[in-house]
């Protein structure tokens, strides 16, 4: 065992032990604790948990890697995910918290009817499962490289750890575990970034330093036949239109993600939900403002190491990542003239997006303890989000389908908990198989989940809160239209389930199709609702009540 593996084992054992201890001490027996932590989570702690839930393997592992290769067009992930959070905090979270239900499908069921609840539960399972696949893939990357495990064992180990504390502690255990995971992942992300910033620019603030190396990076990219890092709309085949659609899809999908929305049910008050949103945005910004610098620094070091080098002269960090299957060399003699992240490009050196952040300490020559800490941070990001997603799958299967539609009032607390944990078990097993054969890079797989959320949940949540005439037939038709449209296009353009990938229609990428799916959902819901009977007066009054304070609150405030 070399020093890097020793420190990786050290930090992983330390952090995993901490997560499992928290889960054990937070174990629950009641559904209210299992799904919403008895609505007793402090505001700052909930903000940190939201941030950890939010910053998945895509944010920690994949985003800076995408920025490194896409250049300025990688900002779609920064703008989409953070912009969507603002939509969620302003337009959805406070109102859904005031409604006071466990899950998004439960809100949908109360607002529309039980048929729509089932459709929403199915959508939640599909979206969350797609998202989980990205986390399994990220966990596999960490274990395959740093612990030398084969890919299938790497994914299985990550899944077992997730399953343990998600099943045991439910939302209460997951919440406090995610607070710890946020501390681990942000520490692991910032320490190497600060060290590399000092090493490259002589100033330990990466958000400032990386601007001084962009001219050099542009020159190196041009030498390797790549577009300039700072050139707008050149990193995506669809250009400006696709950049716009991907950003919009990520924004709307973010606001409609069920595993993030459910977080705002865990606070004590509606005011607490609003302040949780503030703290979460602050915690998220620490990583998101650093990611462009990490992408630029790592790409600069990568190209400098490859410039004028032969296969035998490449930096030593290349070989172990090549052995793990994430780097490919296509040249035996001569120098490295081309670098890409696309396997089919035929470039001399092909480097996966998913390794650049994890490899950044090695690329920069940082000591082994920092490399081990980075591995622990990557796992914290993957584990934190996966646990929240598994809880959504569990709640949708047990609470929204089994309890509400099958057993109804006859289901005991014990039975509901058992069904929820069985649903988690099934989801983990299926996700292991999907994680071994992911359809794309981690950040892209996660973007597909956001596209599905944009085309299903966001329109019916917005219309359910702000338009009294939206009815059950319109909501069901709109969600199904958005789900079928977006998922069909994704399957058409990707190698999924044995299908052959096809060219993008009008250069619209599968990551951006969710924006068009959302527009279709809005249109179908509005048209069908106008052509059919409006909701009952009771439902319309209920919709009014969640947007305005109750009379006693107005009286207490001296307004009536």
Coordinates of C-alpha atoms in Angstrom, one line a residue:
X1 CA 0.0 0.0 0.0
X2 CA 1.5 3.3 -1.1
X3 CA 1.1 6.6 0.9
X4 CA -1.8 7.8 -1.3
X5 CA -3.9 4.7 -0.6
X6 CA -3.0 4.8 3.1
X7 CA -4.4 8.4 3.4
X8 CA -7.4 7.5 1.2
X9 CA -8.2 4.6 3.5
X10 CA -7.6 6.8 6.6
X11 CA -10.0 9.6 5.5
X12 CA -12.7 7.2 4.1
X13 CA -12.7 5.1 7.2
X14 CA -12.8 8.2 9.4
X15 CA -15.6 9.9 7.5
X16 CA -17.7 6.7 6.9
X17 CA -17.4 5.9 10.6
X18 CA -18.7 9.4 11.4
X19 CA -21.6 9.0 9.0
X20 CA -22.7 5.6 10.3
X21 CA -22.4 6.8 13.9
X22 CA -24.7 9.7 13.2
X23 CA -27.1 7.5 11.4
X24 CA -27.2 5.0 14.3
X25 CA -27.8 7.7 16.9
X26 CA -30.5 9.2 14.7
X27 CA -32.3 6.0 13.9
X28 CA -36.1 6.4 13.7
X29 CA -39.3 4.3 14.1
X30 CA -42.0 6.7 13.0
X31 CA -42.9 7.9 9.4
X32 CA -42.8 11.6 10.4
X33 CA -39.3 11.2 11.6
X34 CA -38.4 9.0 8.6
X35 CA -39.7 11.4 6.0
X36 CA -39.4 14.9 7.4
X37 CA -37.3 14.5 10.6
X38 CA -40.4 15.5 12.7
X39 CA -40.1 19.0 11.2
X40 CA -37.6 19.9 13.9
X41 CA -34.3 20.6 12.0
X42 CA -32.6 23.9 12.9
X43 CA -32.4 26.5 10.0
X44 CA -28.6 26.6 9.6
X45 CA -28.3 22.8 9.8
X46 CA -31.0 22.4 7.2
X47 CA -29.2 24.9 5.0
X48 CA -26.0 22.8 5.2
X49 CA -28.0 19.7 4.5
X50 CA -29.7 21.3 1.5
X51 CA -26.3 22.3 0.2
X52 CA -24.9 18.8 0.6
X53 CA -28.0 17.3 -1.0
X54 CA -27.6 19.8 -3.8
X55 CA -23.9 19.4 -4.4
X56 CA -23.8 15.9 -5.7
X57 CA -21.1 14.0 -7.5
X58 CA -22.0 16.2 -10.5
X59 CA -21.1 19.4 -8.7
X60 CA -18.0 18.1 -6.9
X61 CA -16.6 15.7 -9.4
X62 CA -18.2 16.5 -12.8
X63 CA -18.8 20.2 -13.0
X64 CA -15.3 21.6 -13.0
X65 CA -14.3 18.8 -15.4
X66 CA -17.0 19.9 -17.8
X67 CA -15.9 23.5 -17.5
X68 CA -12.3 22.5 -18.2
X69 CA -13.3 21.1 -21.6
X70 CA -16.3 23.2 -22.5
X71 CA -14.6 26.5 -21.5
X72 CA -17.0 29.4 -20.9
X73 CA -20.0 27.3 -22.1
X74 CA -19.5 25.1 -19.0
X75 CA -21.2 28.0 -17.1
X76 CA -24.5 26.5 -18.1
X77 CA -24.2 24.3 -15.0
X78 CA -23.3 27.2 -12.7
X79 CA -26.1 29.4 -14.1
X80 CA -28.7 26.7 -14.3
X81 CA -28.2 25.1 -11.0
X82 CA -27.8 28.3 -8.9
X83 CA -30.5 30.2 -10.9
X84 CA -32.9 27.3 -10.4
X85 CA -32.3 27.5 -6.7
X86 CA -33.4 31.1 -6.6
X87 CA -36.7 30.0 -8.4
X88 CA -37.2 27.3 -5.8
X89 CA -36.6 29.6 -2.9
X90 CA -38.8 32.3 -4.2
X91 CA -41.7 30.6 -6.0
X92 CA -42.1 27.1 -4.5
X93 CA -40.4 26.3 -1.2
X94 CA -42.3 28.7 1.2
X95 CA -45.7 27.8 -0.3
X96 CA -45.1 24.0 -0.3
X97 CA -43.9 24.3 3.3
X98 CA -47.0 26.1 4.3
X99 CA -49.1 23.3 2.7
X100 CA -47.3 21.1 5.2
X101 CA -47.2 17.7 3.4
X102 CA -44.5 15.0 3.4
X103 CA -43.8 14.8 -0.3
X104 CA -44.3 16.5 -3.7
X105 CA -46.7 13.8 -4.9
X106 CA -48.7 14.4 -1.7
X107 CA -49.0 18.1 -2.5
X108 CA -50.0 17.1 -6.0
X109 CA -52.6 14.6 -4.7
X110 CA -54.2 17.1 -2.4
X111 CA -54.1 19.9 -5.0
X112 CA -55.4 17.8 -7.9
X113 CA -56.4 14.1 -7.1
X114 CA -55.1 10.7 -6.3
X115 CA -54.6 9.7 -10.0
X116 CA -52.3 12.7 -10.5
X117 CA -50.6 11.7 -7.2
X118 CA -49.7 8.3 -8.7
X119 CA -48.4 9.9 -11.9
X120 CA -46.3 12.3 -9.8
X121 CA -44.9 9.4 -7.7
X122 CA -43.9 7.6 -10.8
X123 CA -42.2 10.7 -12.2
X124 CA -40.4 11.2 -8.8
X125 CA -39.1 7.6 -8.9
X126 CA -37.9 7.9 -12.5
X127 CA -36.2 11.3 -11.9
X128 CA -34.6 10.2 -8.6
X129 CA -33.4 6.9 -10.1
X130 CA -31.7 8.7 -13.0
X131 CA -30.0 11.0 -10.5
X132 CA -28.8 8.1 -8.4
X133 CA -27.1 6.5 -11.3
X134 CA -24.8 9.6 -11.5
X135 CA -23.9 9.3 -7.8
X136 CA -23.1 5.6 -8.2
X137 CA -20.9 6.4 -11.2
X138 CA -19.1 9.1 -9.1
X139 CA -18.5 6.7 -6.2
X140 CA -17.1 4.2 -8.6
X141 CA -14.6 6.6 -10.0
X142 CA -13.3 7.3 -6.4
X143 CA -13.0 3.7 -5.4
X144 CA -11.6 2.5 -8.7
X145 CA -8.7 4.9 -8.7
X146 CA -7.8 5.6 -5.1
X147 CA -8.4 2.1 -3.6
X148 CA -7.6 0.1 -6.7
X149 CA -11.0 -1.7 -6.7
X150 CA -12.5 -3.1 -9.9
X151 CA -15.4 -1.0 -11.2
X152 CA -18.2 -3.4 -10.0
X153 CA -16.8 -3.7 -6.5
X154 CA -16.3 0.1 -6.3
X155 CA -19.9 0.8 -7.1
X156 CA -21.2 -2.0 -4.7
X157 CA -19.1 -0.6 -1.8
X158 CA -20.5 2.9 -2.3
X159 CA -24.0 1.5 -2.5
X160 CA -23.7 -0.4 0.7
X161 CA -22.6 2.6 2.7
X162 CA -25.5 4.7 1.3
X163 CA -28.0 2.0 2.0
X164 CA -26.9 1.6 5.6
X165 CA -27.5 5.1 6.9
X166 CA -30.4 6.0 4.5
X167 CA -32.4 3.0 5.6
X168 CA -31.5 3.3 9.3
X169 CA -31.9 7.0 9.9
X170 CA -34.4 8.1 7.4
X171 CA -34.6 11.9 6.9
X172 CA -33.4 12.6 10.4
X173 CA -30.3 10.5 10.0
X174 CA -29.7 11.7 6.5
X175 CA -30.1 15.4 7.5
X176 CA -27.4 15.3 10.2
X177 CA -25.2 13.1 8.2
X178 CA -25.4 15.6 5.3
X179 CA -24.3 18.4 7.6
X180 CA -21.1 16.4 8.3
X181 CA -20.8 15.5 4.6
X182 CA -21.0 19.2 3.7
X183 CA -18.1 20.0 6.0
X184 CA -16.0 17.2 4.5
X185 CA -16.7 18.0 0.9
X186 CA -16.2 21.7 1.1
X187 CA -13.0 21.3 3.0
X188 CA -11.7 18.7 0.5
X189 CA -12.7 21.0 -2.4
X190 CA -11.2 24.3 -1.1
X191 CA -7.9 23.1 0.3
X192 CA -6.5 21.8 -3.0
X193 CA -8.0 24.8 -4.9
X194 CA -6.2 27.3 -2.5
X195 CA -3.0 25.3 -2.7
X196 CA -3.0 25.2 -6.5
X197 CA -3.9 28.9 -6.7
X198 CA -0.9 29.8 -4.6
X199 CA 1.3 27.4 -6.6
X200 CA 0.2 28.8 -10.0
X201 CA -0.5 32.4 -9.4
X202 CA 1.2 33.2 -6.1
X203 CA -2.1 34.2 -4.5
X204 CA -4.2 31.9 -2.4
X205 CA -7.6 33.0 -3.6
X206 CA -8.6 30.9 -6.6
X207 CA -11.5 33.0 -7.6
X208 CA -9.1 35.9 -8.3
X209 CA -6.0 34.0 -9.4
X210 CA -7.5 32.0 -12.2
X211 CA -8.3 35.2 -14.2
X212 CA -4.6 35.8 -14.6
X213 CA -3.9 32.4 -16.4
X214 CA -6.7 32.6 -18.9
X215 CA -4.6 34.1 -21.7
X216 CA -2.0 31.3 -21.3
X217 CA -4.7 28.7 -21.2
X218 CA -6.3 30.1 -24.4
X219 CA -2.9 29.9 -26.1
X220 CA -2.4 26.3 -25.1
X221 CA -5.8 25.2 -26.2
X222 CA -5.2 26.8 -29.6
X223 CA -2.0 24.9 -29.9
X224 CA -3.8 21.7 -29.4
X225 CA -6.5 22.5 -31.9
X226 CA -9.2 23.4 -29.3
X227 CA -11.4 26.4 -29.1
X228 CA -10.3 29.1 -26.7
X229 CA -11.4 28.6 -23.1
X230 CA -12.9 32.1 -23.0
X231 CA -14.7 31.9 -26.4
X232 CA -18.5 32.0 -25.9
X233 CA -20.8 29.4 -27.5
X234 CA -18.1 27.2 -29.0
X235 CA -18.1 24.4 -26.4
X236 CA -21.5 23.0 -27.4
X237 CA -22.4 21.8 -30.9
X238 CA -25.8 23.6 -30.7
X239 CA -24.1 27.0 -30.0
X240 CA -26.1 29.8 -28.3
X241 CA -29.5 28.1 -28.6
X242 CA -28.3 24.9 -26.9
X243 CA -26.6 26.9 -24.1
X244 CA -29.8 28.8 -23.5
X245 CA -31.9 25.6 -23.5
X246 CA -29.6 23.7 -21.2
X247 CA -29.4 26.6 -18.7
X248 CA -33.2 26.9 -18.7
X249 CA -33.7 23.2 -18.4
X250 CA -31.3 23.0 -15.4
X251 CA -33.0 26.0 -13.8
X252 CA -36.5 24.7 -14.1
X253 CA -35.4 21.2 -13.1
X254 CA -33.7 22.5 -10.0
X255 CA -36.8 24.2 -8.9
X256 CA -38.8 20.9 -9.4
X257 CA -36.4 18.4 -7.9
X258 CA -38.4 16.4 -5.3
X259 CA -35.4 15.5 -3.1
X260 CA -34.5 19.2 -2.6
X261 CA -38.1 20.4 -2.2
X262 CA -38.7 17.9 0.6
X263 CA -35.9 19.5 2.5
X264 CA -38.1 22.5 3.2
X265 CA -40.7 20.4 4.9
X266 CA -38.1 19.6 7.7
X267 CA -38.0 23.1 9.2
X268 CA -40.1 24.2 12.1
X269 CA -41.8 27.1 10.3
X270 CA -42.3 28.7 6.9
X271 CA -39.9 31.4 8.0
X272 CA -37.4 28.7 8.7
X273 CA -37.8 27.4 5.2
X274 CA -37.0 30.8 3.8
X275 CA -33.9 31.2 6.0
X276 CA -32.8 27.7 5.1
X277 CA -32.8 28.8 1.5
X278 CA -30.5 31.7 2.3
X279 CA -28.0 29.5 4.2
X280 CA -28.1 26.9 1.6
X281 CA -27.3 29.4 -1.1
X282 CA -24.4 30.7 0.9
X283 CA -22.9 27.2 1.5
X284 CA -23.4 26.3 -2.2
X285 CA -21.7 29.5 -3.4
X286 CA -18.4 28.5 -1.6
X287 CA -18.0 25.6 -4.1
X288 CA -19.7 27.0 -7.1
X289 CA -17.6 30.2 -7.2
X290 CA -14.5 28.0 -6.9
X291 CA -15.4 25.4 -9.6
X292 CA -14.4 27.6 -12.7
X293 CA -11.0 28.2 -11.1
X294 CA -10.5 24.5 -10.5
X295 CA -11.5 23.7 -14.1
X296 CA -9.1 26.3 -15.5
X297 CA -6.1 25.4 -13.2
X298 CA -6.5 21.7 -13.9
X299 CA -6.8 22.1 -17.7
X300 CA -3.7 24.4 -17.7
X301 CA -1.7 21.8 -15.8
X302 CA -3.0 19.0 -18.1
X303 CA -2.0 20.8 -21.3
X304 CA 1.3 22.0 -20.0
X305 CA 2.2 18.4 -19.0
X306 CA 1.1 17.1 -22.5
X307 CA 2.7 19.9 -24.6
X308 CA 5.6 18.5 -26.6
X309 CA 5.6 15.2 -24.6
X310 CA 5.7 11.7 -26.0
X311 CA 3.8 8.9 -24.5
X312 CA 6.8 8.0 -22.3
X313 CA 7.3 11.6 -21.1
X314 CA 3.8 12.2 -19.9
X315 CA 3.4 13.1 -16.1
X316 CA 3.3 10.2 -13.7
X317 CA -0.3 10.8 -12.7
X318 CA -1.5 9.6 -16.2
X319 CA -0.6 5.9 -15.7
X320 CA -2.7 5.0 -12.7
X321 CA -5.7 6.8 -14.1
X322 CA -5.1 4.9 -17.4
X323 CA -5.0 1.7 -15.5
X324 CA -8.3 2.6 -13.9
X325 CA -9.8 3.1 -17.4
X326 CA -10.3 6.9 -17.3
X327 CA -7.4 7.9 -19.5
X328 CA -6.6 6.6 -23.0
X329 CA -3.4 7.0 -25.0
X330 CA -3.7 6.6 -28.8
X331 CA -0.1 7.4 -29.7
X332 CA 3.0 5.2 -29.5
X333 CA 5.6 7.3 -31.3
X334 CA 5.8 11.1 -31.7
X335 CA 4.4 13.8 -29.4
X336 CA 0.9 14.4 -28.1
X337 CA -0.7 16.7 -30.6
X338 CA -4.4 16.5 -29.5
X339 CA -6.3 16.2 -26.2
X340 CA -10.0 15.4 -25.8
X341 CA -12.6 14.1 -23.4
X342 CA -14.5 12.3 -26.1
X343 CA -13.6 8.6 -26.7
X344 CA -14.7 8.7 -30.3
X345 CA -12.6 11.7 -31.2
X346 CA -9.5 9.7 -31.9
X347 CA -7.3 12.2 -30.0
X348 CA -3.8 11.3 -28.9
X349 CA -4.7 11.7 -25.3
X350 CA -8.3 11.2 -24.1
X351 CA -9.1 12.2 -20.5
X352 CA -12.5 11.7 -18.9
X353 CA -14.2 14.8 -17.5
X354 CA -14.9 12.9 -14.3
X355 CA -11.3 12.6 -13.1
X356 CA -10.0 16.1 -13.4
X357 CA -11.2 17.4 -10.0
X358 CA -10.2 14.2 -8.2
X359 CA -6.8 14.1 -10.0
X360 CA -6.1 17.8 -9.5
X361 CA -4.0 17.3 -6.4
X362 CA -1.9 14.7 -8.2
X363 CA -1.6 16.8 -11.4
X364 CA -0.3 19.7 -9.2
X365 CA 2.0 17.5 -7.2
X366 CA 0.3 18.1 -3.9
X367 CA 1.1 15.7 -1.0
X368 CA -0.7 12.4 -0.4
X369 CA -2.9 13.5 2.6
X370 CA -4.6 16.1 0.4
X371 CA -5.2 13.5 -2.3
X372 CA -6.8 11.2 0.3
X373 CA -8.9 14.1 1.6
X374 CA -10.1 14.8 -2.0
X375 CA -11.2 11.2 -2.4
X376 CA -13.2 11.5 0.9
X377 CA -14.8 14.7 -0.4
X378 CA -15.8 13.1 -3.6
X379 CA -17.5 10.3 -1.8
X380 CA -19.2 12.7 0.6
X381 CA -20.8 14.5 -2.3
X382 CA -22.0 11.3 -4.0
X383 CA -23.3 9.8 -0.7
X384 CA -25.1 12.9 0.5
X385 CA -27.2 13.3 -2.6
X386 CA -27.8 9.6 -3.2
X387 CA -29.3 9.2 0.3
X388 CA -31.7 12.0 -0.3
X389 CA -32.8 10.5 -3.6
X390 CA -33.3 7.1 -2.1
X391 CA -35.6 8.7 0.5
X392 CA -37.7 10.2 -2.3
X393 CA -38.0 6.8 -4.0
X394 CA -38.9 5.3 -0.7
X395 CA -41.5 7.9 0.2
X396 CA -43.0 7.8 -3.3
X397 CA -43.4 4.0 -3.2
X398 CA -44.5 3.6 0.4
X399 CA -46.3 6.8 1.3
X400 CA -47.8 8.0 -2.1
X401 CA -48.5 4.6 -3.8
X402 CA -48.8 1.9 -1.1
X403 CA -50.3 3.9 1.8
X404 CA -52.4 6.3 -0.2
X405 CA -53.6 4.0 -3.1
X406 CA -53.3 0.4 -2.0
X407 CA -53.5 -0.1 1.8
X408 CA -54.8 3.4 2.6
X409 CA -55.7 3.9 6.2
X410 CA -55.2 0.2 7.1
X411 CA -51.4 0.5 6.9
X412 CA -49.6 0.7 10.2
X413 CA -46.5 2.8 10.9
X414 CA -44.4 -0.4 11.0
X415 CA -45.8 -1.6 7.6
X416 CA -45.2 1.8 6.0
X417 CA -41.6 1.8 7.2
X418 CA -41.0 -1.7 6.0
X419 CA -42.4 -0.9 2.5
X420 CA -40.3 2.2 2.3
X421 CA -37.1 0.4 3.3
X422 CA -37.9 -2.4 0.8
X423 CA -38.3 0.2 -1.9
X424 CA -34.9 1.7 -1.0
X425 CA -33.3 -1.8 -1.2
X426 CA -34.8 -2.4 -4.7
X427 CA -33.6 1.1 -5.9
X428 CA -30.1 0.5 -4.6
X429 CA -29.8 -2.9 -6.4
X430 CA -31.1 -1.5 -9.7
X431 CA -28.8 1.6 -9.4
X432 CA -25.8 -0.6 -8.9
X433 CA -26.3 -2.2 -12.3
X434 CA -27.0 1.2 -14.0
X435 CA -24.0 2.7 -12.3
X436 CA -21.7 0.1 -13.9
X437 CA -22.8 1.2 -17.3
X438 CA -23.6 4.9 -17.2
X439 CA -24.9 6.5 -20.4
X440 CA -22.6 9.6 -20.1
X441 CA -20.3 11.6 -17.8
X442 CA -21.5 12.2 -14.2
X443 CA -22.6 15.8 -14.8
X444 CA -24.5 14.9 -18.0
X445 CA -26.3 12.0 -16.3
X446 CA -27.4 14.3 -13.5
X447 CA -28.5 16.9 -16.1
X448 CA -30.8 14.4 -17.6
X449 CA -32.6 14.0 -14.2
X450 CA -32.9 17.8 -14.1
X451 CA -34.4 17.8 -17.6
X452 CA -37.0 15.3 -16.5
X453 CA -37.9 17.3 -13.4
X454 CA -38.2 20.4 -15.5
X455 CA -40.6 18.8 -17.9
X456 CA -42.8 17.1 -15.3
X457 CA -42.9 18.8 -11.8
X458 CA -42.1 22.5 -12.3
X459 CA -45.1 23.4 -14.5
X460 CA -47.7 21.6 -12.4
X461 CA -46.2 23.0 -9.1
X462 CA -46.2 26.6 -10.4
X463 CA -49.7 26.3 -11.9
X464 CA -50.9 24.4 -8.8
X465 CA -49.9 27.3 -6.6
X466 CA -50.6 30.4 -8.8
X467 CA -53.5 29.3 -11.0
X468 CA -56.7 28.2 -9.3
X469 CA -58.2 26.8 -12.5
X470 CA -55.5 24.2 -13.1
X471 CA -57.3 20.8 -12.7
X472 CA -56.4 17.1 -12.4
X473 CA -57.0 16.2 -16.0
X474 CA -54.7 19.1 -17.1
X475 CA -52.0 18.2 -14.6
X476 CA -52.0 14.5 -15.5
X477 CA -51.9 15.2 -19.2
X478 CA -49.2 17.8 -18.8
X479 CA -46.9 15.6 -16.7
X480 CA -47.2 12.6 -18.9
X481 CA -46.6 14.7 -22.0
X482 CA -43.5 16.2 -20.5
X483 CA -42.1 12.9 -19.3
X484 CA -42.7 11.0 -22.5
X485 CA -41.4 13.8 -24.7
X486 CA -38.2 14.4 -22.8
X487 CA -37.4 10.8 -22.0
X488 CA -38.0 9.7 -25.6
X489 CA -35.6 12.3 -26.9
X490 CA -33.0 11.3 -24.4
X491 CA -33.3 7.6 -25.4
X492 CA -33.2 8.7 -29.1
X493 CA -30.0 10.6 -28.7
X494 CA -28.1 8.4 -26.2
X495 CA -27.0 4.7 -26.2
X496 CA -29.5 3.6 -23.6
X497 CA -31.1 0.2 -23.1
X498 CA -29.3 -1.1 -26.1
X499 CA -30.6 1.5 -28.5
X500 CA -28.5 3.2 -31.1
X501 CA -27.6 6.9 -30.5
X502 CA -28.9 9.3 -33.1
X503 CA -27.9 12.8 -34.1
X504 CA -29.3 15.7 -32.2
X505 CA -32.4 17.3 -33.8
X506 CA -31.7 21.0 -34.5
X507 CA -28.5 20.5 -32.5
X508 CA -30.5 20.4 -29.3
X509 CA -28.7 18.3 -26.7
X510 CA -30.5 15.8 -24.4
X511 CA -29.4 18.0 -21.5
X512 CA -31.5 20.8 -22.9
X513 CA -34.6 19.0 -24.0
X514 CA -36.2 19.5 -20.6
X515 CA -36.8 23.1 -21.3
X516 CA -39.0 22.3 -24.3
X517 CA -40.7 19.5 -22.3
X518 CA -41.6 22.1 -19.7
X519 CA -43.1 24.4 -22.3
X520 CA -45.2 21.5 -23.6
X521 CA -46.3 20.6 -20.1
X522 CA -47.4 24.2 -19.4
X523 CA -49.3 24.4 -22.7
X524 CA -51.0 21.0 -22.4
X525 CA -52.0 21.6 -18.7
X526 CA -53.5 25.0 -19.5
X527 CA -55.4 23.9 -22.6
X528 CA -56.8 20.7 -21.0
X529 CA -57.7 22.6 -17.8
X530 CA -59.6 25.2 -19.8
X531 CA -61.5 22.5 -21.8
X532 CA -62.6 20.6 -18.8
X533 CA -64.4 21.2 -15.5
X534 CA -62.5 23.5 -13.1
X535 CA -61.5 22.4 -9.6
X536 CA -64.0 22.5 -6.8
X537 CA -64.5 25.8 -4.8
X538 CA -62.9 24.1 -1.8
X539 CA -59.7 23.4 -3.8
X540 CA -59.6 26.9 -5.2
X541 CA -60.0 28.4 -1.7
X542 CA -57.2 26.1 -0.5
X543 CA -55.0 27.4 -3.3
X544 CA -55.7 31.0 -2.2
X545 CA -54.9 30.1 1.4
X546 CA -51.3 29.1 0.8
X547 CA -50.5 32.3 -1.0
X548 CA -51.8 34.7 1.6
X549 CA -51.6 34.9 5.4
X550 CA -54.5 33.7 7.5
X551 CA -56.9 36.4 8.9
X552 CA -55.5 36.0 12.4
X553 CA -52.0 36.6 11.1
X554 CA -53.1 39.8 9.4
X555 CA -54.8 40.9 12.5
X556 CA -51.8 40.2 14.7
X557 CA -49.7 42.3 12.2
X558 CA -52.2 45.2 12.5
X559 CA -53.2 45.0 8.9
X560 CA -56.9 44.3 9.5

